[in-house]
Amino acid sequence: MKYLIFCKNKQYNNRDMIRNEKGFTLIELLIVIVIIGILAGVLIAIIDPVSQQNRARDAGIEASMNKVVLATEGYVSAYGTAPIDTQFIAQFKDGTVTERGTTCAQTTGDPDCEFGVSANTLPATCSSTWSGTGTNQCYFRYLAVEGTSNFTIFAKSAGLEGIVFKFENNGVNAGIIQQCPASDPIGC
């Protein structure tokens, strides 16, 4: 059915009226939204790139911790106890974990071992406990109670000042990576 509209000596049909309406199409609106999203993403990256890089490093540190945790839990599952220092390093035959200095040489006593993970290289100038900030993260640390299946793994955060990541396989917070103050990561 075709309707005709007469206006000041002109004839319009309903098709002409639809074509002449003013406004934005859905596609035009979507294109504008996408462009605004891209600009916002670029702006955020420009505003604080160091923070973004440190968050990415922290994600890498947590991923490395998870890899070490899985290997250590596999050892506990196979042997019933947490590995001592020398066994801890020896379980990573592929070289992903290397001891820092001579801290992993104990064969008895309370295992306390500093190590590095190949995916997260550590600076050569690192010296004291949890020292360094940002890209100067010092080391990862393995701590176990000999003769039990209990172990804890620590790593200093690259992006969060004064924070140490902590994973323990026993206790209230077992199985999760916590953020603890660097001043007392063990008591956290």
C-alpha positions as a LaTeX table, in Angstrom:
\begin{tabular}{lrrr}
\hline
Residue & $x$ (\AA) & $y$ (\AA) & $z$ (\AA) \\
\hline
Met1 & 0.00 & 0.00 & 0.00 \\
Lys2 & 1.49 & 3.30 & $-1.00$ \\
Tyr3 & 0.68 & 6.52 & 0.82 \\
Leu4 & 1.10 & 9.87 & $-0.78$ \\
Ile5 & 1.68 & 13.03 & 1.18 \\
Phe6 & 1.09 & 16.44 & $-0.32$ \\
Cys7 & 3.09 & 19.35 & 1.02 \\
Lys8 & 3.29 & 22.77 & $-0.61$ \\
Asn9 & 2.57 & 21.51 & $-4.05$ \\
Lys10 & 5.04 & 18.57 & $-3.80$ \\
Gln11 & 4.27 & 14.95 & $-3.64$ \\
Tyr12 & 6.22 & 12.61 & $-1.26$ \\
Asn13 & 5.79 & 8.94 & $-0.72$ \\
Asn14 & 6.75 & 7.07 & 2.48 \\
Arg15 & 10.06 & 5.86 & 0.96 \\
Asp16 & 11.32 & 9.39 & 0.43 \\
Met17 & 10.46 & 10.32 & 4.00 \\
Ile18 & 12.49 & 7.43 & 5.40 \\
Arg19 & 15.53 & 8.33 & 3.34 \\
Asn20 & 15.41 & 11.97 & 4.32 \\
Glu21 & 15.31 & 11.44 & 8.11 \\
Lys22 & 18.38 & 12.79 & 9.91 \\
Gly23 & 20.44 & 10.72 & 12.44 \\
Phe24 & 23.26 & 8.22 & 12.90 \\
Thr25 & 23.14 & 4.62 & 11.77 \\
Leu26 & 24.09 & 1.80 & 14.08 \\
Ile27 & 27.28 & 1.12 & 12.13 \\
Glu28 & 28.38 & 4.75 & 12.44 \\
Leu29 & 27.84 & 4.64 & 16.20 \\
Leu30 & 29.81 & 1.37 & 16.51 \\
Ile31 & 32.72 & 2.80 & 14.52 \\
Val32 & 32.84 & 5.85 & 16.80 \\
Ile33 & 32.78 & 3.63 & 19.93 \\
Val34 & 35.63 & 1.47 & 18.61 \\
Ile35 & 37.74 & 4.53 & 17.80 \\
Ile36 & 37.14 & 5.99 & 21.28 \\
Gly37 & 38.14 & 2.62 & 22.84 \\
Ile38 & 41.38 & 2.48 & 20.87 \\
Leu39 & 42.25 & 6.06 & 21.80 \\
Ala40 & 41.51 & 5.37 & 25.48 \\
Gly41 & 43.77 & 2.29 & 25.43 \\
Val42 & 46.61 & 4.23 & 23.85 \\
Leu43 & 46.15 & 7.07 & 26.34 \\
Ile44 & 46.30 & 4.72 & 29.34 \\
Ala45 & 49.48 & 3.09 & 28.03 \\
Ile46 & 51.06 & 6.50 & 27.47 \\
Ile47 & 50.08 & 7.88 & 30.87 \\
Asp48 & 51.80 & 5.19 & 32.97 \\
Pro49 & 53.89 & 2.73 & 30.94 \\
Val50 & 56.18 & 1.84 & 33.86 \\
Ser51 & 53.24 & 0.72 & 35.96 \\
Gln52 & 51.94 & $-1.37$ & 33.07 \\
Gln53 & 55.35 & $-3.00$ & 32.60 \\
Asn54 & 55.64 & $-3.76$ & 36.32 \\
Arg55 & 52.20 & $-5.36$ & 36.36 \\
Ala56 & 53.30 & $-7.52$ & 33.44 \\
Arg57 & 56.48 & $-8.48$ & 35.32 \\
Asp58 & 54.41 & $-9.38$ & 38.40 \\
Ala59 & 52.20 & $-11.60$ & 36.24 \\
Gly60 & 55.37 & $-13.32$ & 35.00 \\
Ile61 & 56.65 & $-13.71$ & 38.55 \\
Glu62 & 53.38 & $-15.29$ & 39.65 \\
Ala63 & 53.42 & $-17.62$ & 36.64 \\
Ser64 & 56.98 & $-18.67$ & 37.50 \\
Met65 & 55.93 & $-19.25$ & 41.10 \\
Asn66 & 53.07 & $-21.45$ & 39.94 \\
Lys67 & 55.46 & $-23.52$ & 37.81 \\
Val68 & 57.83 & $-24.03$ & 40.76 \\
Val69 & 54.91 & $-24.79$ & 43.09 \\
Leu70 & 53.54 & $-27.47$ & 40.75 \\
Ala71 & 56.93 & $-29.15$ & 40.48 \\
Thr72 & 57.43 & $-29.04$ & 44.24 \\
Glu73 & 53.94 & $-30.37$ & 44.92 \\
Gly74 & 54.71 & $-33.18$ & 42.47 \\
Tyr75 & 57.82 & $-34.00$ & 44.52 \\
Val76 & 55.76 & $-33.97$ & 47.75 \\
Ser77 & 53.18 & $-36.22$ & 46.14 \\
Ala78 & 55.84 & $-38.69$ & 44.98 \\
Tyr79 & 58.01 & $-38.79$ & 48.14 \\
Gly80 & 55.66 & $-37.67$ & 50.94 \\
Thr81 & 57.92 & $-34.84$ & 52.17 \\
Ala82 & 59.03 & $-31.48$ & 50.91 \\
Pro83 & 62.44 & $-31.59$ & 49.22 \\
Ile84 & 65.52 & $-30.35$ & 51.03 \\
Asp85 & 67.57 & $-27.64$ & 49.31 \\
Thr86 & 69.67 & $-29.88$ & 47.08 \\
Gln87 & 66.65 & $-31.97$ & 46.08 \\
Phe88 & 64.64 & $-28.82$ & 45.37 \\
Ile89 & 67.16 & $-27.57$ & 42.81 \\
Ala90 & 67.79 & $-31.08$ & 41.43 \\
Gln91 & 64.12 & $-31.56$ & 40.51 \\
Phe92 & 64.45 & $-28.88$ & 37.81 \\
Lys93 & 66.65 & $-30.80$ & 35.41 \\
Asp94 & 65.65 & $-28.54$ & 32.51 \\
Gly95 & 67.52 & $-25.62$ & 34.08 \\
Thr96 & 64.50 & $-23.38$ & 34.64 \\
Val97 & 65.49 & $-22.97$ & 38.29 \\
Thr98 & 69.04 & $-22.15$ & 39.35 \\
Glu99 & 70.40 & $-21.60$ & 42.81 \\
Arg100 & 71.51 & $-18.11$ & 43.80 \\
Gly101 & 74.98 & $-18.33$ & 45.30 \\
Thr102 & 75.48 & $-21.36$ & 47.54 \\
Thr103 & 72.23 & $-21.06$ & 49.50 \\
Cys104 & 70.81 & $-24.36$ & 48.23 \\
Ala105 & 73.67 & $-26.60$ & 49.34 \\
Gln106 & 72.14 & $-27.78$ & 52.62 \\
Thr107 & 71.47 & $-31.46$ & 52.97 \\
Thr108 & 70.14 & $-31.31$ & 56.55 \\
Gly109 & 68.46 & $-28.75$ & 58.76 \\
Asp110 & 65.76 & $-26.26$ & 57.87 \\
Pro111 & 65.82 & $-25.91$ & 54.08 \\
Asp112 & 66.05 & $-22.26$ & 53.09 \\
Cys113 & 67.14 & $-21.72$ & 49.52 \\
Glu114 & 67.40 & $-18.66$ & 47.25 \\
Phe115 & 66.93 & $-19.34$ & 43.55 \\
Gly116 & 66.29 & $-17.75$ & 40.19 \\
Val117 & 63.86 & $-18.73$ & 37.47 \\
Ser118 & 65.05 & $-18.53$ & 33.86 \\
Ala119 & 61.81 & $-16.85$ & 32.69 \\
Asn120 & 62.44 & $-14.05$ & 35.21 \\
Thr121 & 66.12 & $-13.21$ & 35.09 \\
Leu122 & 67.51 & $-11.55$ & 38.18 \\
Pro123 & 70.05 & $-8.72$ & 38.28 \\
Ala124 & 73.66 & $-9.62$ & 39.04 \\
Thr125 & 74.05 & $-6.69$ & 41.48 \\
Cys126 & 71.50 & $-7.99$ & 43.96 \\
Ser127 & 72.91 & $-8.47$ & 47.43 \\
Ser128 & 70.68 & $-8.35$ & 50.51 \\
Thr129 & 67.39 & $-9.88$ & 51.57 \\
Trp130 & 64.48 & $-8.69$ & 49.41 \\
Ser131 & 66.56 & $-5.74$ & 48.21 \\
Gly132 & 65.97 & $-3.89$ & 44.99 \\
Thr133 & 62.86 & $-2.34$ & 43.54 \\
Gly134 & 61.17 & $-2.44$ & 40.18 \\
Thr135 & 63.38 & $-4.28$ & 37.73 \\
Asn136 & 65.93 & $-5.04$ & 40.49 \\
Gln137 & 63.97 & $-7.90$ & 42.00 \\
Cys138 & 66.47 & $-9.98$ & 43.90 \\
Tyr139 & 65.45 & $-13.59$ & 44.04 \\
Phe140 & 62.89 & $-16.25$ & 44.74 \\
Arg141 & 63.11 & $-18.11$ & 48.03 \\
Tyr142 & 62.17 & $-21.66$ & 48.97 \\
Leu143 & 61.53 & $-22.49$ & 52.62 \\
Ala144 & 60.47 & $-25.90$ & 53.90 \\
Val145 & 60.12 & $-27.76$ & 57.17 \\
Glu146 & 62.30 & $-30.85$ & 56.87 \\
Gly147 & 60.50 & $-34.16$ & 57.33 \\
Thr148 & 57.08 & $-32.67$ & 56.54 \\
Ser149 & 55.23 & $-31.87$ & 53.34 \\
Asn150 & 55.06 & $-28.16$ & 54.25 \\
Phe151 & 56.85 & $-25.63$ & 52.06 \\
Thr152 & 56.62 & $-21.93$ & 51.22 \\
Ile153 & 57.83 & $-20.05$ & 48.14 \\
Phe154 & 58.46 & $-16.29$ & 48.13 \\
Ala155 & 59.16 & $-13.77$ & 45.36 \\
Lys156 & 59.55 & $-10.02$ & 45.55 \\
Ser157 & 57.04 & $-7.99$ & 43.55 \\
Ala158 & 58.39 & $-5.92$ & 40.69 \\
Gly159 & 55.47 & $-3.51$ & 40.58 \\
Leu160 & 54.25 & $-3.19$ & 44.16 \\
Glu161 & 56.69 & $-1.37$ & 46.43 \\
Gly162 & 57.47 & $-3.29$ & 49.64 \\
Ile163 & 55.41 & $-6.35$ & 48.67 \\
Val164 & 56.47 & $-9.99$ & 48.54 \\
Phe165 & 54.40 & $-12.73$ & 46.92 \\
Lys166 & 54.02 & $-15.78$ & 49.16 \\
Phe167 & 52.71 & $-19.26$ & 48.41 \\
Glu168 & 52.35 & $-21.85$ & 51.14 \\
Asn169 & 50.92 & $-25.32$ & 50.72 \\
Asn170 & 49.61 & $-25.59$ & 54.28 \\
Gly171 & 47.74 & $-23.41$ & 56.76 \\
Val172 & 44.86 & $-20.98$ & 56.40 \\
Asn173 & 45.99 & $-19.52$ & 53.07 \\
Ala174 & 47.14 & $-22.79$ & 51.53 \\
Gly175 & 47.16 & $-22.93$ & 47.76 \\
Ile176 & 46.94 & $-19.20$ & 47.01 \\
Ile177 & 49.53 & $-16.57$ & 46.24 \\
Gln178 & 49.30 & $-13.83$ & 48.85 \\
Gln179 & 50.74 & $-10.34$ & 48.86 \\
Cys180 & 52.73 & $-9.79$ & 52.06 \\
Pro181 & 54.80 & $-6.88$ & 53.36 \\
Ala182 & 58.51 & $-7.27$ & 52.56 \\
Ser183 & 59.30 & $-6.36$ & 56.17 \\
Asp184 & 57.75 & $-9.63$ & 57.44 \\
Pro185 & 56.78 & $-12.01$ & 54.63 \\
Ile186 & 57.06 & $-15.12$ & 56.78 \\
Gly187 & 54.70 & $-13.80$ & 59.46 \\
Cys188 & 52.09 & $-12.73$ & 56.92 \\
\hline
\end{tabular}
